Structures are given as structure tokens and as C-alpha cells.
């Protein structure tokens, strides 16, 4: 984690460097955070996952579904939402404590899928949650599955739209890191992954309070 903070903060002020630094602060006192997050995930968190038909989205939904007391539901593109209508998500978001945004696209729909729709869903989650009274001491959470392309850029022409869309969302991610309404976590799959699988690695870091999770 220290090496992550060093490498990203050397880039200067940015959404990603800020989230990494925040993660380092949150991991300090890991014994305390292990206890808090262990209790939190055993207390019946309600989780909604987008992109659950994708490899990482499916793995995250499956791993979260094994957490004792957690309930997982999926928000399906074309059925629960479209690029022009997110109103059908309201019933799902009303019953959501943790929103996991694992959907995405490459090619002509990249901007709408990776940035515009993510922002629209997060803002819908904020609006709906504000209308629902809650006695829980745990804040709602938003997890966004990013990309290493946010840092290294597009290596090929066919990746340019994907990279631009992920970098466009990073500007919103910077603001979400400071949001008072929810805890924001940025999950970045690496090109070369641990044999454990990215879903398990992500949950290991998140249980320890990390808000930036680069999955190796």
C-alpha cells in the first residue's frame, strides 16, 4: 500500500492519488477496521450489483453472496435500467446498502456505460437513500470497478474510447471520495491477477478499510 501511495501521489493532485492516500489512512489500525468490517458484513448488508453477467461482476456477486447475513440482488441492463431511463432502479436502490458498479463497455458505448450511466446510478442512489429513514450507524457504500487504463492511457487505438471514458469518470471519483452521503471505493483490476481471483482480493482489502483496491 505504501508503494501505491508513493507512485500515485508522485503524479500530482488527481482523483486516483487522493483515493490511494485515503486508503492508506483507512488501513492504519487494521485490527480495528478488521473488527468493524467483520461485524458490518455479518449484519445483513443489502447489496446491489450491476454488470453481474461480466466476469468480475459475477465473481463479486458470488463472493458477497457467501457473506453471512448479506443479501445480493442484480440490476440488469435493459430490464432494470437503460441509458435513457433509470427510474426502474428506484425499488432496488431503496433496498440497497452497498451499490457495486461492475458494468462497462468498450467501443461506441464506452462513455455512456463507463461514465455517464455510473454517475446517473450513483446520483439516483443518493436521491433514493435520502428518502429512506435508516437507524443504521453504517454509511451506504458505492464501489466502482475502474481500470488500469485510467493511469497508463490507451495502448491501442481501439482502447481510446474506453480509456477516455474511465478517465472522465475519475473526475467524479475525486468528488465521491469526499462525499458525506456514502463511502466511495475504487476497485481497479490489474492486467495480471492473483490466483485468488480479483473478487476475493478486493473483499480482503475492503474489509480492512481500503477505498482504493488495485487487484494484482
Short mmCIF file of N, CA and C in Angstrom, two decimals, residues 1-103:
data_model
loop_
_atom_site.label_atom_id
_atom_site.label_comp_id
_atom_site.label_asym_id
_atom_site.label_seq_id
_atom_site.Cartn_x
_atom_site.Cartn_y
_atom_site.Cartn_z
N UNK A 1 0.84 -1.21 0.00
CA UNK A 1 0.00 0.00 0.00
C UNK A 1 0.87 1.25 0.00
N UNK A 2 2.02 1.21 0.76
CA UNK A 2 2.90 2.37 0.79
C UNK A 2 3.43 2.66 -0.61
N UNK A 3 3.82 1.58 -1.35
CA UNK A 3 4.34 1.79 -2.70
C UNK A 3 3.28 2.38 -3.60
N UNK A 4 2.01 1.99 -3.40
CA UNK A 4 0.93 2.56 -4.20
C UNK A 4 0.80 4.05 -3.94
N UNK A 5 0.83 4.43 -2.67
CA UNK A 5 0.70 5.84 -2.32
C UNK A 5 1.84 6.64 -2.93
N UNK A 6 3.06 6.11 -2.84
CA UNK A 6 4.22 6.82 -3.37
C UNK A 6 4.11 7.01 -4.88
N UNK A 7 3.75 5.94 -5.59
CA UNK A 7 3.73 6.03 -7.05
C UNK A 7 2.62 6.94 -7.55
N UNK A 8 1.46 6.90 -6.93
CA UNK A 8 0.33 7.68 -7.43
C UNK A 8 0.39 9.14 -7.00
N UNK A 9 0.84 9.41 -5.77
CA UNK A 9 0.92 10.81 -5.35
C UNK A 9 2.01 11.54 -6.12
N UNK A 10 2.98 10.82 -6.66
CA UNK A 10 4.02 11.47 -7.45
C UNK A 10 3.46 12.04 -8.74
N UNK A 11 2.25 11.61 -9.12
CA UNK A 11 1.62 12.13 -10.33
C UNK A 11 1.06 13.53 -10.12
N UNK A 12 1.00 13.99 -8.88
CA UNK A 12 0.37 15.27 -8.58
C UNK A 12 -1.07 15.05 -8.17
N UNK A 13 -1.80 16.14 -7.83
CA UNK A 13 -3.18 16.01 -7.38
C UNK A 13 -4.03 15.36 -8.46
N UNK A 14 -4.77 14.33 -8.08
CA UNK A 14 -5.68 13.66 -9.00
C UNK A 14 -6.68 12.87 -8.20
N UNK A 15 -7.74 12.46 -8.86
CA UNK A 15 -8.76 11.66 -8.18
C UNK A 15 -8.17 10.37 -7.66
N UNK A 16 -7.32 9.74 -8.46
CA UNK A 16 -6.82 8.42 -8.09
C UNK A 16 -5.79 8.52 -6.97
N UNK A 17 -4.92 9.51 -7.04
CA UNK A 17 -3.94 9.68 -5.98
C UNK A 17 -4.63 9.95 -4.66
N UNK A 18 -5.67 10.75 -4.70
CA UNK A 18 -6.41 11.09 -3.48
C UNK A 18 -7.02 9.84 -2.86
N UNK A 19 -7.63 9.00 -3.70
CA UNK A 19 -8.27 7.78 -3.17
C UNK A 19 -7.24 6.84 -2.59
N UNK A 20 -6.05 6.75 -3.22
CA UNK A 20 -5.00 5.90 -2.69
C UNK A 20 -4.56 6.39 -1.32
N UNK A 21 -4.34 7.70 -1.20
CA UNK A 21 -3.93 8.26 0.09
C UNK A 21 -5.00 8.01 1.14
N UNK A 22 -6.25 8.15 0.77
CA UNK A 22 -7.35 7.88 1.70
C UNK A 22 -7.32 6.44 2.15
N UNK A 23 -7.00 5.53 1.23
CA UNK A 23 -6.93 4.12 1.58
C UNK A 23 -5.85 3.87 2.62
N UNK A 24 -4.69 4.52 2.42
CA UNK A 24 -3.60 4.32 3.37
C UNK A 24 -4.01 4.75 4.77
N UNK A 25 -4.73 5.87 4.85
CA UNK A 25 -5.19 6.36 6.15
C UNK A 25 -6.16 5.38 6.77
N UNK A 26 -7.06 4.83 5.95
CA UNK A 26 -8.08 3.93 6.46
C UNK A 26 -7.51 2.59 6.90
N UNK A 27 -6.38 2.17 6.30
CA UNK A 27 -5.81 0.88 6.65
C UNK A 27 -5.03 0.95 7.96
N UNK A 28 -4.58 2.15 8.35
CA UNK A 28 -3.88 2.31 9.63
C UNK A 28 -4.79 1.83 10.75
N UNK A 29 -4.23 1.05 11.66
CA UNK A 29 -5.06 0.47 12.71
C UNK A 29 -5.92 -0.65 12.15
N UNK A 30 -5.27 -1.55 11.38
CA UNK A 30 -6.04 -2.56 10.65
C UNK A 30 -6.81 -3.50 11.57
N UNK A 31 -6.33 -3.70 12.79
CA UNK A 31 -7.05 -4.58 13.71
C UNK A 31 -8.43 -4.01 14.00
N UNK A 32 -8.49 -2.70 14.23
CA UNK A 32 -9.78 -2.04 14.49
C UNK A 32 -10.70 -2.17 13.28
N UNK A 33 -10.16 -1.90 12.08
CA UNK A 33 -11.00 -1.96 10.89
C UNK A 33 -11.42 -3.39 10.57
N UNK A 34 -10.54 -4.36 10.84
CA UNK A 34 -10.94 -5.75 10.64
C UNK A 34 -12.17 -6.07 11.47
N UNK A 35 -12.19 -5.61 12.72
CA UNK A 35 -13.32 -5.89 13.61
C UNK A 35 -14.57 -5.19 13.12
N UNK A 36 -14.45 -3.90 12.78
CA UNK A 36 -15.62 -3.14 12.33
C UNK A 36 -16.22 -3.75 11.07
N UNK A 37 -15.38 -4.04 10.09
CA UNK A 37 -15.90 -4.56 8.83
C UNK A 37 -16.37 -6.00 8.97
N UNK A 38 -15.75 -6.78 9.84
CA UNK A 38 -16.23 -8.14 10.08
C UNK A 38 -17.64 -8.09 10.64
N UNK A 39 -17.87 -7.19 11.60
CA UNK A 39 -19.21 -7.05 12.16
C UNK A 39 -20.18 -6.51 11.13
N UNK A 40 -19.73 -5.55 10.32
CA UNK A 40 -20.63 -4.92 9.34
C UNK A 40 -21.14 -5.91 8.32
N UNK A 41 -20.25 -6.74 7.80
CA UNK A 41 -20.66 -7.65 6.74
C UNK A 41 -21.43 -8.85 7.25
N UNK A 42 -21.47 -9.04 8.57
CA UNK A 42 -22.27 -10.12 9.14
C UNK A 42 -23.62 -9.61 9.63
N UNK A 43 -23.91 -8.34 9.41
CA UNK A 43 -25.12 -7.76 9.99
C UNK A 43 -26.21 -7.51 8.95
N UNK A 44 -26.18 -8.24 7.84
CA UNK A 44 -27.27 -8.17 6.88
C UNK A 44 -27.21 -7.01 5.92
N UNK A 45 -26.03 -6.70 5.39
CA UNK A 45 -25.95 -5.64 4.38
C UNK A 45 -26.68 -6.08 3.11
N UNK A 46 -27.38 -5.13 2.52
CA UNK A 46 -28.12 -5.39 1.28
C UNK A 46 -27.30 -4.82 0.12
N UNK A 47 -26.99 -5.67 -0.84
CA UNK A 47 -26.03 -5.33 -1.89
C UNK A 47 -26.68 -5.44 -3.26
N UNK A 48 -26.47 -4.42 -4.09
CA UNK A 48 -26.94 -4.45 -5.48
C UNK A 48 -25.73 -4.35 -6.40
N UNK A 49 -25.66 -5.27 -7.37
CA UNK A 49 -24.52 -5.34 -8.29
C UNK A 49 -25.00 -5.11 -9.72
N UNK A 50 -24.35 -4.18 -10.42
CA UNK A 50 -24.57 -4.05 -11.86
C UNK A 50 -23.46 -4.80 -12.58
N UNK A 51 -23.71 -5.23 -13.80
CA UNK A 51 -22.67 -5.94 -14.55
C UNK A 51 -22.39 -7.32 -14.02
N UNK A 52 -23.37 -7.95 -13.38
CA UNK A 52 -23.15 -9.27 -12.78
C UNK A 52 -23.00 -10.37 -13.82
N UNK A 53 -23.26 -10.07 -15.08
CA UNK A 53 -23.04 -11.07 -16.13
C UNK A 53 -21.59 -11.06 -16.62
N UNK A 54 -20.83 -10.04 -16.24
CA UNK A 54 -19.42 -9.99 -16.58
C UNK A 54 -18.61 -10.83 -15.61
N UNK A 55 -17.35 -11.10 -15.96
CA UNK A 55 -16.52 -11.99 -15.15
C UNK A 55 -16.32 -11.46 -13.73
N UNK A 56 -15.87 -10.21 -13.59
CA UNK A 56 -15.61 -9.67 -12.26
C UNK A 56 -16.91 -9.39 -11.51
N UNK A 57 -17.91 -8.85 -12.21
CA UNK A 57 -19.19 -8.59 -11.57
C UNK A 57 -19.81 -9.86 -11.02
N UNK A 58 -19.74 -10.93 -11.80
CA UNK A 58 -20.28 -12.22 -11.35
C UNK A 58 -19.51 -12.74 -10.14
N UNK A 59 -18.17 -12.62 -10.20
CA UNK A 59 -17.34 -13.10 -9.09
C UNK A 59 -17.60 -12.31 -7.81
N UNK A 60 -17.76 -10.99 -7.94
CA UNK A 60 -18.06 -10.16 -6.77
C UNK A 60 -19.42 -10.51 -6.18
N UNK A 61 -20.43 -10.66 -7.04
CA UNK A 61 -21.77 -11.00 -6.56
C UNK A 61 -21.75 -12.35 -5.86
N UNK A 62 -21.00 -13.30 -6.42
CA UNK A 62 -20.91 -14.63 -5.82
C UNK A 62 -20.21 -14.59 -4.47
N UNK A 63 -19.08 -13.87 -4.41
CA UNK A 63 -18.32 -13.79 -3.15
C UNK A 63 -19.11 -13.05 -2.08
N UNK A 64 -19.76 -11.96 -2.44
CA UNK A 64 -20.56 -11.20 -1.48
C UNK A 64 -21.76 -12.02 -1.01
N UNK A 65 -22.30 -12.84 -1.89
CA UNK A 65 -23.44 -13.67 -1.53
C UNK A 65 -23.10 -14.71 -0.48
N UNK A 66 -21.80 -15.02 -0.35
CA UNK A 66 -21.38 -16.00 0.66
C UNK A 66 -21.20 -15.38 2.04
N UNK A 67 -21.19 -14.04 2.10
CA UNK A 67 -21.05 -13.37 3.39
C UNK A 67 -22.29 -13.64 4.24
N UNK A 68 -22.08 -14.06 5.46
CA UNK A 68 -23.21 -14.43 6.32
C UNK A 68 -24.13 -13.22 6.54
N UNK A 69 -25.39 -13.41 6.26
CA UNK A 69 -26.38 -12.36 6.51
C UNK A 69 -26.55 -11.37 5.38
N UNK A 70 -25.66 -11.41 4.37
CA UNK A 70 -25.76 -10.46 3.26
C UNK A 70 -26.78 -10.95 2.23
N UNK A 71 -27.47 -10.01 1.61
CA UNK A 71 -28.38 -10.35 0.51
C UNK A 71 -27.92 -9.60 -0.73
N UNK A 72 -27.86 -10.30 -1.86
CA UNK A 72 -27.34 -9.72 -3.10
C UNK A 72 -28.41 -9.76 -4.18
N UNK A 73 -28.62 -8.62 -4.82
CA UNK A 73 -29.52 -8.55 -5.96
C UNK A 73 -28.77 -7.91 -7.12
N UNK A 74 -29.20 -8.18 -8.34
CA UNK A 74 -28.53 -7.64 -9.51
C UNK A 74 -29.44 -6.66 -10.24
N UNK A 75 -28.84 -5.62 -10.81
CA UNK A 75 -29.56 -4.64 -11.63
C UNK A 75 -29.18 -4.89 -13.08
N UNK A 76 -30.12 -5.34 -13.87
CA UNK A 76 -29.84 -5.80 -15.23
C UNK A 76 -30.11 -4.71 -16.27
N UNK A 77 -29.14 -4.56 -17.17
CA UNK A 77 -29.30 -3.58 -18.25
C UNK A 77 -30.39 -4.05 -19.21
N UNK A 78 -31.25 -3.13 -19.60
CA UNK A 78 -32.34 -3.47 -20.50
C UNK A 78 -33.61 -3.86 -19.79
N UNK A 79 -33.49 -4.32 -18.55
CA UNK A 79 -34.65 -4.70 -17.76
C UNK A 79 -34.89 -3.73 -16.61
N UNK A 80 -33.85 -3.51 -15.79
CA UNK A 80 -33.97 -2.59 -14.65
C UNK A 80 -33.51 -1.18 -15.00
N UNK A 81 -32.80 -1.04 -16.10
CA UNK A 81 -32.29 0.28 -16.48
C UNK A 81 -31.94 0.29 -17.96
N UNK A 82 -31.98 1.47 -18.53
CA UNK A 82 -31.45 1.71 -19.87
C UNK A 82 -30.67 3.02 -19.81
N UNK A 83 -29.99 3.37 -20.88
CA UNK A 83 -29.25 4.63 -20.88
C UNK A 83 -30.17 5.84 -20.81
N UNK A 84 -31.43 5.65 -21.15
CA UNK A 84 -32.38 6.77 -21.16
C UNK A 84 -33.35 6.76 -19.99
N UNK A 85 -33.35 5.68 -19.21
CA UNK A 85 -34.32 5.57 -18.12
C UNK A 85 -33.74 4.76 -16.96
N UNK A 86 -33.53 5.45 -15.84
CA UNK A 86 -33.02 4.79 -14.64
C UNK A 86 -34.08 4.69 -13.54
N UNK A 87 -35.29 5.13 -13.84
CA UNK A 87 -36.33 5.18 -12.81
C UNK A 87 -36.71 3.80 -12.29
N UNK A 88 -36.54 2.77 -13.12
CA UNK A 88 -36.90 1.42 -12.69
C UNK A 88 -35.93 0.87 -11.65
N UNK A 89 -34.81 1.56 -11.46
CA UNK A 89 -33.86 1.14 -10.43
C UNK A 89 -34.31 1.52 -9.02
N UNK A 90 -35.21 2.48 -8.91
CA UNK A 90 -35.56 3.02 -7.59
C UNK A 90 -35.93 1.95 -6.56
N UNK A 91 -36.78 0.97 -6.89
CA UNK A 91 -37.11 -0.05 -5.88
C UNK A 91 -35.89 -0.85 -5.42
N UNK A 92 -34.97 -1.13 -6.34
CA UNK A 92 -33.75 -1.85 -5.97
C UNK A 92 -32.86 -0.98 -5.08
N UNK A 93 -32.68 0.27 -5.47
CA UNK A 93 -31.80 1.16 -4.72
C UNK A 93 -32.35 1.48 -3.35
N UNK A 94 -33.66 1.49 -3.23
CA UNK A 94 -34.29 1.76 -1.93
C UNK A 94 -33.93 0.67 -0.92
N UNK A 95 -33.66 -0.53 -1.42
CA UNK A 95 -33.32 -1.67 -0.55
C UNK A 95 -31.84 -2.02 -0.69
N UNK A 96 -31.00 -1.01 -0.85
CA UNK A 96 -29.57 -1.22 -1.07
C UNK A 96 -28.73 -0.47 -0.04
N UNK A 97 -27.77 -1.19 0.55
CA UNK A 97 -26.79 -0.56 1.45
C UNK A 97 -25.45 -0.38 0.75
N UNK A 98 -25.10 -1.34 -0.12
CA UNK A 98 -23.84 -1.29 -0.86
C UNK A 98 -24.15 -1.42 -2.34
N UNK A 99 -23.78 -0.41 -3.12
CA UNK A 99 -24.01 -0.40 -4.56
C UNK A 99 -22.69 -0.71 -5.26
N UNK A 100 -22.63 -1.81 -6.00
CA UNK A 100 -21.42 -2.22 -6.70
C UNK A 100 -21.62 -2.02 -8.20
N UNK A 101 -20.85 -1.10 -8.79
CA UNK A 101 -20.96 -0.79 -10.21
C UNK A 101 -19.86 -1.51 -10.97
N UNK A 102 -20.21 -2.68 -11.51
CA UNK A 102 -19.23 -3.51 -12.22
C UNK A 102 -19.54 -3.60 -13.71
N UNK A 103 -20.48 -2.79 -14.19
CA UNK A 103 -20.82 -2.83 -15.61
C UNK A 103 -19.85 -1.94 -16.40
#
